[in-house]
Short mmCIF file of C-alpha atoms in Angstrom, two decimals:
data_model
loop_
_atom_site.label_atom_id
_atom_site.label_comp_id
_atom_site.label_asym_id
_atom_site.label_seq_id
_atom_site.Cartn_x
_atom_site.Cartn_y
_atom_site.Cartn_z
CA MET U 1 0.00 0.00 0.00
CA THR U 2 1.32 3.47 -0.85
CA THR U 3 0.55 6.84 0.68
CA SER U 4 1.01 10.43 -0.37
CA ASN U 5 4.03 12.35 0.87
CA ASN U 6 2.03 14.43 3.31
CA ALA U 7 0.46 11.34 4.88
CA CYS U 8 3.41 9.23 5.97
CA TYR U 9 3.17 9.00 9.76
CA ILE U 10 1.97 6.05 11.83
CA LEU U 11 -0.37 6.46 14.78
CA ALA U 12 0.09 3.58 17.21
CA ILE U 13 -2.43 3.08 20.02
CA ASP U 14 -1.45 1.17 23.15
CA GLN U 15 -4.58 0.64 25.21
CA GLY U 16 -3.43 -0.84 28.51
CA THR U 17 -5.05 -1.70 31.82
CA THR U 18 -3.96 1.37 33.75
CA SER U 19 -3.61 3.86 30.90
CA SER U 20 -4.07 4.53 27.21
CA ARG U 21 -1.26 5.86 25.02
CA ALA U 22 -0.93 7.16 21.51
CA VAL U 23 2.44 7.48 19.78
CA ILE U 24 3.30 9.04 16.42
CA PHE U 25 6.14 7.41 14.45
CA ASP U 26 7.75 8.54 11.22
CA GLN U 27 8.69 6.23 8.34
CA ARG U 28 11.98 5.30 10.05
CA MET U 29 10.12 4.32 13.24
CA GLN U 30 11.42 7.35 15.10
CA GLN U 31 9.02 8.51 17.80
CA ILE U 32 7.75 12.02 17.04
CA ALA U 33 5.26 12.60 19.86
CA SER U 34 3.13 10.76 22.40
CA ALA U 35 0.30 11.25 24.86
CA GLN U 36 -0.92 9.17 27.79
CA GLN U 37 -3.98 9.15 30.03
CA GLU U 38 -4.51 7.10 33.19
CA LEU U 39 -7.67 5.04 33.58
CA SER U 40 -9.90 4.21 36.49
CA ILE U 41 -10.33 0.62 37.67
CA VAL U 42 -13.40 -0.45 39.63
CA TYR U 43 -13.44 -3.24 42.23
CA PRO U 44 -17.17 -3.88 42.91
CA LYS U 45 -16.55 -7.01 45.01
CA PRO U 46 -13.50 -8.95 46.21
CA GLY U 47 -11.89 -10.51 43.14
CA TRP U 48 -13.95 -8.43 40.71
CA VAL U 49 -12.11 -5.99 38.42
CA GLU U 50 -13.96 -3.74 35.96
CA GLN U 51 -13.47 -0.74 33.68
CA ASP U 52 -15.84 1.62 31.91
CA PRO U 53 -15.60 0.94 28.14
CA GLU U 54 -16.70 4.49 27.36
CA GLN U 55 -13.86 5.88 29.48
CA ILE U 56 -11.44 3.59 27.64
CA TRP U 57 -12.69 4.87 24.30
CA GLN U 58 -12.64 8.54 25.31
CA SER U 59 -9.09 8.15 26.65
CA VAL U 60 -8.00 6.74 23.28
CA LEU U 61 -9.58 9.68 21.45
CA ASN U 62 -7.98 12.17 23.84
CA CYS U 63 -4.54 10.59 23.43
CA ILE U 64 -4.83 10.59 19.65
CA ALA U 65 -5.73 14.29 19.59
CA GLN U 66 -2.95 15.23 21.99
CA ALA U 67 -0.28 13.18 20.23
CA VAL U 68 -1.16 14.59 16.81
CA SER U 69 -1.13 18.13 18.22
CA ARG U 70 2.20 17.66 19.99
CA ALA U 71 3.72 16.33 16.77
CA GLY U 72 2.67 19.52 15.02
CA LEU U 73 0.64 17.49 12.55
CA SER U 74 -2.94 17.25 11.43
CA ILE U 75 -4.87 14.00 11.43
CA SER U 76 -4.63 13.96 7.62
CA ASN U 77 -0.85 13.43 7.95
CA ILE U 78 -1.46 9.96 9.43
CA ALA U 79 -0.96 7.14 6.92
CA ALA U 80 -2.10 4.26 9.12
CA ILE U 81 -3.29 3.32 12.59
CA ALA U 82 -1.96 0.40 14.63
CA ILE U 83 -3.65 -0.98 17.75
CA SER U 84 -2.12 -2.88 20.65
CA ASN U 85 -4.29 -3.66 23.63
CA GLN U 86 -4.77 -5.25 27.01
CA ARG U 87 -5.84 -8.80 26.21
CA GLU U 88 -8.69 -10.93 27.56
CA THR U 89 -10.59 -7.91 28.94
CA THR U 90 -14.15 -8.57 27.81
CA ILE U 91 -16.78 -6.17 26.46
CA LEU U 92 -20.30 -6.85 25.16
CA TRP U 93 -22.09 -4.08 23.34
CA GLU U 94 -25.31 -3.49 21.41
CA LYS U 95 -24.91 -3.99 17.69
CA GLY U 96 -27.36 -1.22 16.88
CA SER U 97 -26.24 1.56 19.20
CA GLY U 98 -22.70 0.48 20.09
CA LYS U 99 -23.55 0.96 23.76
CA PRO U 100 -21.83 -1.48 26.17
CA ILE U 101 -24.31 -3.55 28.17
CA ALA U 102 -22.06 -3.50 31.25
CA ASN U 103 -18.61 -2.53 32.41
CA ALA U 104 -15.71 -4.37 30.79
CA ILE U 105 -14.59 -7.37 32.84
CA VAL U 106 -10.82 -6.94 33.15
CA TRP U 107 -8.38 -9.79 32.57
CA GLN U 108 -7.47 -9.79 36.28
CA ASP U 109 -11.08 -10.49 37.32
CA ARG U 110 -11.68 -13.72 39.26
CA ARG U 111 -15.48 -13.86 39.46
CA THR U 112 -15.74 -16.98 37.29
CA ALA U 113 -13.32 -19.05 39.39
CA ALA U 114 -16.03 -21.43 40.62
CA PHE U 115 -17.30 -22.04 37.08
CA CYS U 116 -13.77 -22.73 35.84
CA ARG U 117 -13.22 -25.13 38.71
CA GLN U 118 -16.35 -27.01 37.61
CA LEU U 119 -14.91 -27.30 34.11
CA GLN U 120 -11.72 -28.75 35.59
CA GLN U 121 -13.70 -31.23 37.68
CA GLN U 122 -15.65 -32.28 34.58
CA GLY U 123 -12.40 -32.99 32.76
CA ALA U 124 -12.95 -30.22 30.22
CA GLU U 125 -9.61 -28.53 30.83
CA ALA U 126 -7.75 -31.11 28.73
CA THR U 127 -9.96 -30.27 25.75
CA ILE U 128 -9.52 -26.53 26.28
CA ASN U 129 -5.74 -26.90 26.55
CA GLN U 130 -5.42 -29.16 23.52
CA LYS U 131 -7.43 -26.83 21.31
CA THR U 132 -6.35 -23.41 22.59
CA GLY U 133 -3.11 -23.89 24.55
CA LEU U 134 -4.84 -22.19 27.50
CA ARG U 135 -6.46 -23.33 30.74
CA ALA U 136 -9.89 -23.36 32.33
CA ASP U 137 -9.16 -20.15 34.21
CA PRO U 138 -11.04 -16.87 34.84
CA TYR U 139 -8.14 -15.03 33.17
CA PHE U 140 -9.41 -15.76 29.67
CA SER U 141 -12.39 -14.22 27.90
CA ALA U 142 -14.71 -17.20 27.45
CA SER U 143 -15.96 -17.55 31.03
CA LYS U 144 -16.33 -13.76 31.28
CA ILE U 145 -18.57 -13.73 28.21
CA GLY U 146 -20.68 -16.48 29.74
CA TRP U 147 -20.99 -14.56 33.00
CA LEU U 148 -22.20 -11.42 31.23
CA LEU U 149 -24.74 -13.40 29.20
CA ASP U 150 -26.10 -15.05 32.33
CA ASN U 151 -26.08 -12.06 34.68
CA ILE U 152 -26.98 -8.96 32.64
CA PRO U 153 -30.76 -8.70 32.07
CA ASP U 154 -31.84 -9.79 28.57
CA ALA U 155 -28.23 -10.32 27.50
CA ARG U 156 -28.58 -13.95 26.49
CA ALA U 157 -31.84 -13.41 24.63
CA ASN U 158 -30.35 -10.45 22.77
CA ALA U 159 -27.20 -12.40 21.99
CA ASN U 160 -29.21 -15.30 20.59
CA ALA U 161 -31.15 -12.80 18.47
CA GLY U 162 -27.92 -11.42 16.99
CA LYS U 163 -28.26 -8.04 18.69
CA LEU U 164 -24.95 -8.05 20.62
CA CYS U 165 -21.25 -8.03 19.79
CA PHE U 166 -18.39 -9.43 21.83
CA GLY U 167 -14.91 -8.06 21.64
CA ASN U 168 -11.74 -7.65 23.59
CA VAL U 169 -10.52 -4.06 23.71
CA ASP U 170 -8.98 -4.19 20.22
CA SER U 171 -12.33 -5.12 18.65
CA TYR U 172 -14.14 -2.41 20.61
CA ILE U 173 -11.69 0.30 19.52
CA LEU U 174 -11.87 -0.92 15.91
CA TRP U 175 -15.68 -0.86 16.04
CA ARG U 176 -15.67 2.70 17.40
CA LEU U 177 -13.02 3.97 14.95
CA THR U 178 -15.03 2.62 12.02
CA ALA U 179 -18.37 3.85 13.44
CA GLY U 180 -19.67 0.30 13.76
CA LYS U 181 -18.80 -0.80 10.25
CA VAL U 182 -16.16 -3.40 11.24
CA HIS U 183 -16.50 -6.13 13.87
CA ALA U 184 -13.16 -7.93 13.73
CA THR U 185 -10.07 -8.93 15.69
CA ASP U 186 -6.66 -10.32 14.88
CA ALA U 187 -5.54 -13.88 15.51
CA SER U 188 -3.26 -12.95 18.44
CA ASN U 189 -6.18 -11.52 20.41
CA ALA U 190 -8.52 -14.32 19.34
CA SER U 191 -6.04 -16.82 20.73
CA ARG U 192 -6.55 -15.38 24.25
CA THR U 193 -10.28 -16.03 24.45
CA ALA U 194 -10.20 -19.82 25.07
CA LEU U 195 -12.54 -20.11 22.07
CA PHE U 196 -9.98 -20.05 19.24
CA ASN U 197 -8.46 -23.27 17.93
CA LEU U 198 -4.68 -22.92 17.51
CA ASN U 199 -4.59 -25.79 15.04
CA SER U 200 -7.37 -24.74 12.65
CA LEU U 201 -6.95 -20.97 13.34
CA THR U 202 -10.73 -20.61 13.62
CA TRP U 203 -13.36 -20.23 16.34
CA ASP U 204 -14.07 -23.70 17.72
CA PRO U 205 -17.72 -24.92 17.76
CA GLU U 206 -17.10 -27.41 20.59
CA LEU U 207 -15.67 -24.69 22.83
CA LEU U 208 -18.53 -22.33 22.01
CA GLN U 209 -20.91 -25.06 23.11
CA LEU U 210 -18.88 -25.77 26.26
CA PHE U 211 -19.05 -22.12 27.35
CA ASN U 212 -22.61 -21.68 25.98
CA ILE U 213 -21.69 -18.77 23.72
CA PRO U 214 -23.54 -18.09 20.43
CA ALA U 215 -21.20 -17.82 17.44
CA ASN U 216 -22.90 -14.67 16.14
CA LEU U 217 -21.39 -12.71 19.04
CA LEU U 218 -17.85 -13.18 17.77
CA PRO U 219 -15.74 -10.89 15.60
CA ALA U 220 -14.20 -11.99 12.31
CA VAL U 221 -10.59 -13.13 12.78
CA LYS U 222 -7.98 -11.56 10.48
CA ASP U 223 -4.23 -11.54 10.01
CA SER U 224 -2.37 -9.28 12.45
CA ALA U 225 -1.25 -7.03 9.57
CA GLY U 226 -3.39 -5.76 6.73
CA LEU U 227 -6.42 -3.57 6.23
CA PHE U 228 -8.91 -4.04 9.07
CA GLY U 229 -11.05 -1.06 8.16
CA THR U 230 -10.97 2.71 7.88
CA SER U 231 -11.73 5.36 10.46
CA THR U 232 -14.59 7.68 9.63
CA VAL U 233 -14.48 11.45 9.24
CA ASP U 234 -17.10 11.79 11.98
CA VAL U 235 -14.88 9.95 14.47
CA LEU U 236 -11.35 11.16 13.73
CA GLY U 237 -11.79 13.87 11.12
CA ALA U 238 -10.22 11.77 8.37
CA THR U 239 -10.46 8.34 6.79
CA ILE U 240 -7.35 6.50 7.94
CA PRO U 241 -6.71 2.78 7.38
CA ILE U 242 -6.25 0.58 10.45
CA MET U 243 -3.36 -1.60 9.27
CA ALA U 244 -2.19 -3.63 12.30
CA ILE U 245 -3.63 -5.13 15.48
CA LEU U 246 -1.71 -7.16 18.05
CA GLY U 247 -2.33 -8.11 21.66
CA ASP U 248 -0.01 -6.12 23.87
CA GLN U 249 2.35 -8.96 24.80
CA GLN U 250 2.63 -10.18 21.23
CA ALA U 251 3.31 -6.61 20.13
CA ALA U 252 6.09 -6.37 22.72
CA LEU U 253 7.56 -9.67 21.46
CA LEU U 254 7.79 -8.12 18.00
CA GLY U 255 8.96 -4.78 19.37
CA GLN U 256 11.80 -6.59 21.13
CA ALA U 257 12.77 -8.13 17.76
CA CYS U 258 12.12 -11.65 19.08
CA ILE U 259 11.28 -12.90 15.60
CA SER U 260 13.23 -16.19 15.69
CA PRO U 261 12.36 -19.34 17.67
CA GLY U 262 13.91 -19.34 21.12
CA MET U 263 14.03 -15.56 21.54
CA LEU U 264 12.45 -14.36 24.80
CA LYS U 265 11.12 -11.07 26.13
CA SER U 266 9.53 -10.12 29.42
CA THR U 267 7.31 -7.05 29.79
CA TYR U 268 6.78 -5.43 33.19
CA GLY U 269 3.61 -3.39 33.08
CA THR U 270 0.51 -3.93 35.20
CA GLY U 271 1.37 -7.62 35.10
CA CYS U 272 4.46 -9.41 33.87
CA PHE U 273 4.43 -11.55 30.75
CA ALA U 274 7.39 -13.62 29.64
CA VAL U 275 6.93 -14.79 26.04
CA VAL U 276 9.26 -16.94 23.94
CA ASN U 277 8.90 -17.31 20.17
CA THR U 278 8.42 -20.98 19.14
CA GLY U 279 8.12 -20.40 15.38
CA ASP U 280 5.67 -22.62 13.52
CA GLN U 281 5.59 -25.15 16.36
CA ILE U 282 2.94 -25.26 19.08
CA ILE U 283 4.97 -26.18 22.17
CA ARG U 284 2.86 -27.97 24.78
CA SER U 285 4.14 -27.08 28.23
CA ASN U 286 4.54 -29.68 30.97
CA ASN U 287 4.96 -26.87 33.50
CA GLN U 288 1.72 -24.93 33.26
CA LEU U 289 2.83 -22.35 30.74
CA LEU U 290 0.50 -21.28 27.95
CA SER U 291 0.77 -22.08 24.27
CA THR U 292 -0.42 -19.06 22.33
CA LEU U 293 -0.28 -17.35 18.96
CA ALA U 294 2.35 -14.64 18.51
CA TRP U 295 1.02 -13.25 15.22
CA GLN U 296 -0.54 -14.36 11.98
CA LEU U 297 0.85 -12.93 8.73
CA ASN U 298 -0.33 -13.91 5.24
CA GLY U 299 -2.41 -16.69 6.77
CA LYS U 300 0.60 -18.25 8.51
CA ALA U 301 0.76 -18.47 12.29
CA THR U 302 3.82 -17.91 14.46
CA TYR U 303 3.39 -19.42 17.92
CA ALA U 304 4.78 -18.66 21.36
CA LEU U 305 5.02 -20.04 24.88
CA GLU U 306 3.96 -17.64 27.61
CA GLY U 307 4.11 -17.28 31.36
CA SER U 308 1.72 -14.77 32.92
CA ILE U 309 2.13 -12.96 36.25
CA PHE U 310 -0.92 -10.97 37.28
CA MET U 311 0.73 -8.42 39.59
CA ALA U 312 3.94 -6.60 38.63
CA GLY U 313 3.62 -2.83 38.31
CA ALA U 314 0.20 -3.24 39.92
CA THR U 315 2.01 -4.28 43.13
CA VAL U 316 3.90 -0.99 43.08
CA GLN U 317 0.57 0.78 42.54
CA TRP U 318 -0.69 -0.97 45.67
CA LEU U 319 2.21 0.52 47.65
CA ARG U 320 1.24 3.95 46.33
CA ASP U 321 -2.56 3.89 46.30
CA LYS U 322 -3.46 1.60 49.20
CA LEU U 323 -0.55 1.83 51.64
CA GLY U 324 0.51 5.37 50.75
CA ILE U 325 4.20 4.65 51.41
CA ILE U 326 5.30 6.14 48.07
CA SER U 327 3.99 9.09 46.08
CA GLN U 328 5.14 7.76 42.72
CA ALA U 329 6.42 4.44 41.37
CA SER U 330 9.99 5.70 40.98
CA ASP U 331 10.24 6.19 44.77
CA THR U 332 10.67 2.43 45.17
CA GLU U 333 14.19 2.52 43.71
CA ALA U 334 15.69 4.69 46.45
CA LEU U 335 13.71 2.91 49.15
CA ALA U 336 14.66 -0.61 48.05
CA SER U 337 18.34 0.34 47.86
CA GLN U 338 18.22 0.79 51.64
CA SER U 339 17.47 -2.91 52.09
CA SER U 340 18.86 -6.18 50.69
CA TYR U 341 17.79 -9.54 49.29
CA GLN U 342 18.53 -11.08 52.69
CA GLN U 343 15.78 -9.15 54.45
CA THR U 344 13.24 -11.36 56.24
CA GLU U 345 10.22 -9.80 54.51
CA LEU U 346 8.74 -11.69 51.55
CA LEU U 347 5.63 -10.51 49.70
CA ILE U 348 3.49 -13.01 47.78
CA PRO U 349 1.40 -10.59 45.64
CA ALA U 350 -1.57 -12.86 44.96
CA PHE U 351 -3.98 -9.91 45.05
CA THR U 352 -5.87 -11.32 42.04
CA GLY U 353 -4.88 -14.96 42.44
CA MET U 354 -1.68 -16.48 41.08
CA GLY U 355 -0.89 -17.07 37.43
CA ALA U 356 1.82 -19.28 35.92
CA PRO U 357 3.13 -21.69 36.92
CA TYR U 358 0.74 -22.05 39.89
CA TRP U 359 -2.70 -21.16 38.44
CA GLN U 360 -4.49 -20.63 41.74
CA PRO U 361 -7.20 -18.05 40.94
CA GLU U 362 -8.51 -17.88 44.51
CA ALA U 363 -5.16 -17.46 46.28
CA LYS U 364 -4.80 -14.35 48.45
CA ALA U 365 -1.75 -12.17 48.97
CA ALA U 366 0.44 -12.45 52.07
CA LEU U 367 3.47 -10.77 53.62
CA PHE U 368 5.87 -13.05 55.47
CA GLY U 369 8.69 -12.28 57.89
CA MET U 370 7.74 -8.90 59.33
CA THR U 371 9.57 -7.62 62.39
CA ARG U 372 9.53 -4.38 64.39
CA ASP U 373 12.13 -3.11 61.92
CA THR U 374 9.85 -3.60 58.94
CA GLY U 375 9.28 -0.29 57.22
CA LYS U 376 8.89 1.39 53.85
CA ALA U 377 12.27 0.23 52.55
CA GLN U 378 11.57 -3.41 53.30
CA LEU U 379 8.09 -3.28 51.76
CA ALA U 380 9.43 -1.63 48.61
CA ALA U 381 12.21 -4.22 48.28
CA ALA U 382 9.76 -7.06 48.95
CA ALA U 383 7.43 -5.77 46.21
CA LEU U 384 10.20 -5.50 43.62
CA CYS U 385 11.80 -8.82 44.58
CA ALA U 386 8.40 -10.54 44.34
CA VAL U 387 8.26 -9.63 40.65
CA ALA U 388 11.82 -10.88 40.14
CA TYR U 389 11.10 -14.15 41.96
CA GLN U 390 7.96 -14.72 39.89
CA SER U 391 10.05 -14.12 36.77
CA ALA U 392 12.45 -16.79 38.01
CA ASP U 393 9.44 -19.11 38.33
CA LEU U 394 8.60 -18.55 34.66
CA LEU U 395 12.16 -18.95 33.38
CA ASP U 396 12.57 -22.13 35.40
CA ALA U 397 9.36 -23.52 33.88
CA MET U 398 10.58 -22.66 30.38
CA ARG U 399 13.90 -24.41 30.97
CA GLN U 400 12.04 -27.50 32.16
CA ASP U 401 10.03 -27.36 28.93
CA GLY U 402 13.29 -27.47 26.98
CA ILE U 403 13.62 -23.77 26.13
CA ALA U 404 17.25 -22.68 26.38
CA VAL U 405 17.14 -19.09 27.61
CA ALA U 406 20.27 -17.15 26.59
CA GLN U 407 19.20 -13.65 27.54
CA LEU U 408 16.21 -11.81 28.91
CA ARG U 409 15.05 -8.80 26.89
CA VAL U 410 12.89 -6.58 29.07
CA ASP U 411 10.60 -3.59 28.65
CA GLY U 412 7.71 -1.89 30.40
CA GLY U 413 7.38 0.83 33.00
CA MET U 414 9.10 -1.11 35.80
CA THR U 415 12.30 -1.30 33.76
CA ASN U 416 12.95 2.38 34.50
CA ASN U 417 13.97 1.14 37.96
CA GLY U 418 17.67 0.22 38.01
CA TRP U 419 17.46 -1.56 41.38
CA PHE U 420 14.71 -3.79 40.02
CA LEU U 421 16.69 -4.63 36.87
CA GLN U 422 19.69 -5.71 38.93
CA ALA U 423 17.43 -7.74 41.22
CA LEU U 424 15.98 -9.39 38.12
CA ALA U 425 19.44 -10.35 36.87
CA ASP U 426 20.51 -11.59 40.30
CA LEU U 427 17.40 -13.51 41.33
CA CYS U 428 16.92 -15.06 37.88
CA GLN U 429 20.66 -15.63 37.35
CA GLN U 430 20.16 -14.31 33.87
CA PRO U 431 21.71 -11.48 31.83
CA VAL U 432 19.12 -8.74 31.36
CA GLN U 433 18.95 -6.39 28.37
CA ARG U 434 16.62 -3.43 28.52
CA CYS U 435 15.21 -2.25 25.22
CA ASN U 436 16.13 1.33 24.34
CA THR U 437 12.43 2.10 24.62
CA THR U 438 10.29 0.96 27.52
CA ASP U 439 7.38 1.13 25.06
CA ALA U 440 8.20 -2.02 23.08
CA THR U 441 4.48 -2.80 22.89
CA VAL U 442 3.48 0.31 20.97
CA TYR U 443 6.70 0.12 18.95
CA GLY U 444 5.92 -3.44 17.81
CA ALA U 445 2.39 -2.52 16.76
CA GLY U 446 3.61 0.60 14.96
CA PHE U 447 6.32 -1.37 13.18
CA LEU U 448 3.78 -3.92 11.94
CA ALA U 449 1.75 -1.07 10.43
CA ALA U 450 4.96 0.22 8.81
CA VAL U 451 5.43 -3.21 7.20
CA SER U 452 1.81 -3.13 6.01
CA LEU U 453 2.46 0.25 4.40
CA GLY U 454 5.55 -1.06 2.62
CA TYR U 455 8.03 1.04 4.63
CA TYR U 456 9.85 -2.22 5.44
CA PRO U 457 9.89 -5.43 3.38
CA ASP U 458 8.95 -7.78 6.23
CA ILE U 459 9.24 -8.16 10.01
CA SER U 460 12.88 -9.31 9.82
CA ALA U 461 13.80 -5.64 9.33
CA ILE U 462 13.12 -4.96 13.01
CA SER U 463 16.33 -6.78 14.01
CA ALA U 464 18.40 -3.91 12.62
CA LEU U 465 16.26 -1.36 14.50
CA TRP U 466 16.39 -2.99 17.93
CA GLN U 467 18.89 -1.70 20.48
CA ALA U 468 19.57 -2.25 24.17
CA ASP U 469 20.35 0.77 26.34
CA GLN U 470 21.10 -1.06 29.61
CA GLN U 471 22.58 -4.44 30.42
CA HIS U 472 22.70 -6.09 33.82
CA LYS U 473 24.59 -9.25 34.73
CA PRO U 474 24.14 -11.32 37.89
CA GLN U 475 26.26 -9.98 40.75
CA ILE U 476 25.45 -12.66 43.31
CA SER U 477 26.58 -16.28 43.16
CA SER U 478 24.46 -19.12 41.90
CA ALA U 479 24.58 -20.65 45.38
CA GLU U 480 23.27 -17.46 46.98
CA GLN U 481 20.48 -17.23 44.43
CA THR U 482 19.53 -20.84 45.07
CA THR U 483 19.18 -20.18 48.79
CA LEU U 484 17.07 -17.07 48.23
CA TYR U 485 14.89 -18.71 45.60
CA GLN U 486 14.26 -21.80 47.75
CA ARG U 487 13.02 -19.49 50.50
CA TRP U 488 10.62 -17.89 48.01
CA GLN U 489 9.33 -21.28 46.86
CA THR U 490 8.85 -22.41 50.46
CA ALA U 491 6.79 -19.29 51.21
CA VAL U 492 4.61 -19.75 48.12
CA ALA U 493 4.03 -23.41 48.96
CA ALA U 494 3.06 -22.52 52.52
CA LEU U 495 0.64 -19.87 51.30
CA LEU U 496 -1.07 -22.14 48.80
CA LYS U 497 -1.29 -25.02 51.25
CA GLN U 498 -2.94 -22.76 53.80
CA GLN U 499 -5.45 -21.37 51.31
CA LEU U 500 -6.39 -24.47 49.33
#
């Protein structure tokens, strides 16, 4: 696809859990301008996590307008739009009006834990895993859709009558950008619903029946790159093609130039997601990791193996918003430097259950080892170390699955913290390379749009663009790490035993 000279910029949207961002890139993938807006999260009941879809949409519009203005451009200078998004977060809306029938159920939400446990007891999890690479867990979209259909008045009747649409956040943004003309998603997002068959690359009728979801709710599934639709003049002021959609972690995998099998990245945003490219092979984990789809290009799927941690940056937010011991996330670096790995305090941040490799959706958080000396420094260090220890859990599971990890490429907001990066290298016993942008997610999505526009021949071109700006090597011995990590594992085991 070609564009005129005055329309050569890429607008990349990164719609995350805690904020929305818009970034303008030029043809060389240089960032020109950006804008960001924080989002509210609602916790109606213990374990319930919701967001207002209309607030999500308005934040995206606001960020687009601000980014374009800061770049000194007009919307007509944009050649293409790319979307990356928080995955699994589930929205149902009216096909006629576009109005959501309820708040979005966020990926962290645990309200369907009992239903998922029933599926496990019925032996359905093996079928789900074989078809989708996922688990019978509240994390994924399918059980959330079922909950909305069964608990929102008239929802199931309207769904059966073809009056509702389901989408994760990417589909909802696409629908709104195109003024309701396009109801679609890409294969990477579809693969996170627990309804998409990794083998056939289609929605699976047996899984739709298992979760009691009518097929007419679902968006069309497309390649991750290509023309999804065009924004309308009424919405953005110009008709701009939407040329790329990727789930946020898949976008970060691409943004980190992990385009060959065996390459691994770990993103530290609200949660932490370690993803390794497995090429055209679906690797079935024996250690409770997820098989997933990295991207689909020209009808061909590239797969990945993923470990998901639900609380990473969100744990730092807890220190700020609930305990009030920091005023901003960056305060944790100076505080943690006052303590050490040998401190007695250990935080198990199971605020929304535990993800891989434990998969205990009803686990609750706990703080071990407090003394009269426990203070802000120890809590900050415990929060940061908890993320590093959970990363060690994921890397250990990958090694047991036969993945040889050579280096850990990292990105996300938490990687601005030097103390955390060194803790990550030490407690994982792994060299850590930080991408020269913490925004690998939006970069990966933007780059895919650049490929769609013909600015680059294919995704292999990203290898020459990728750079590291920080490297950290382990500074403690393997023996010391083993002792510390065993203490972490003992604490997790004690917590889960107590709460099961």
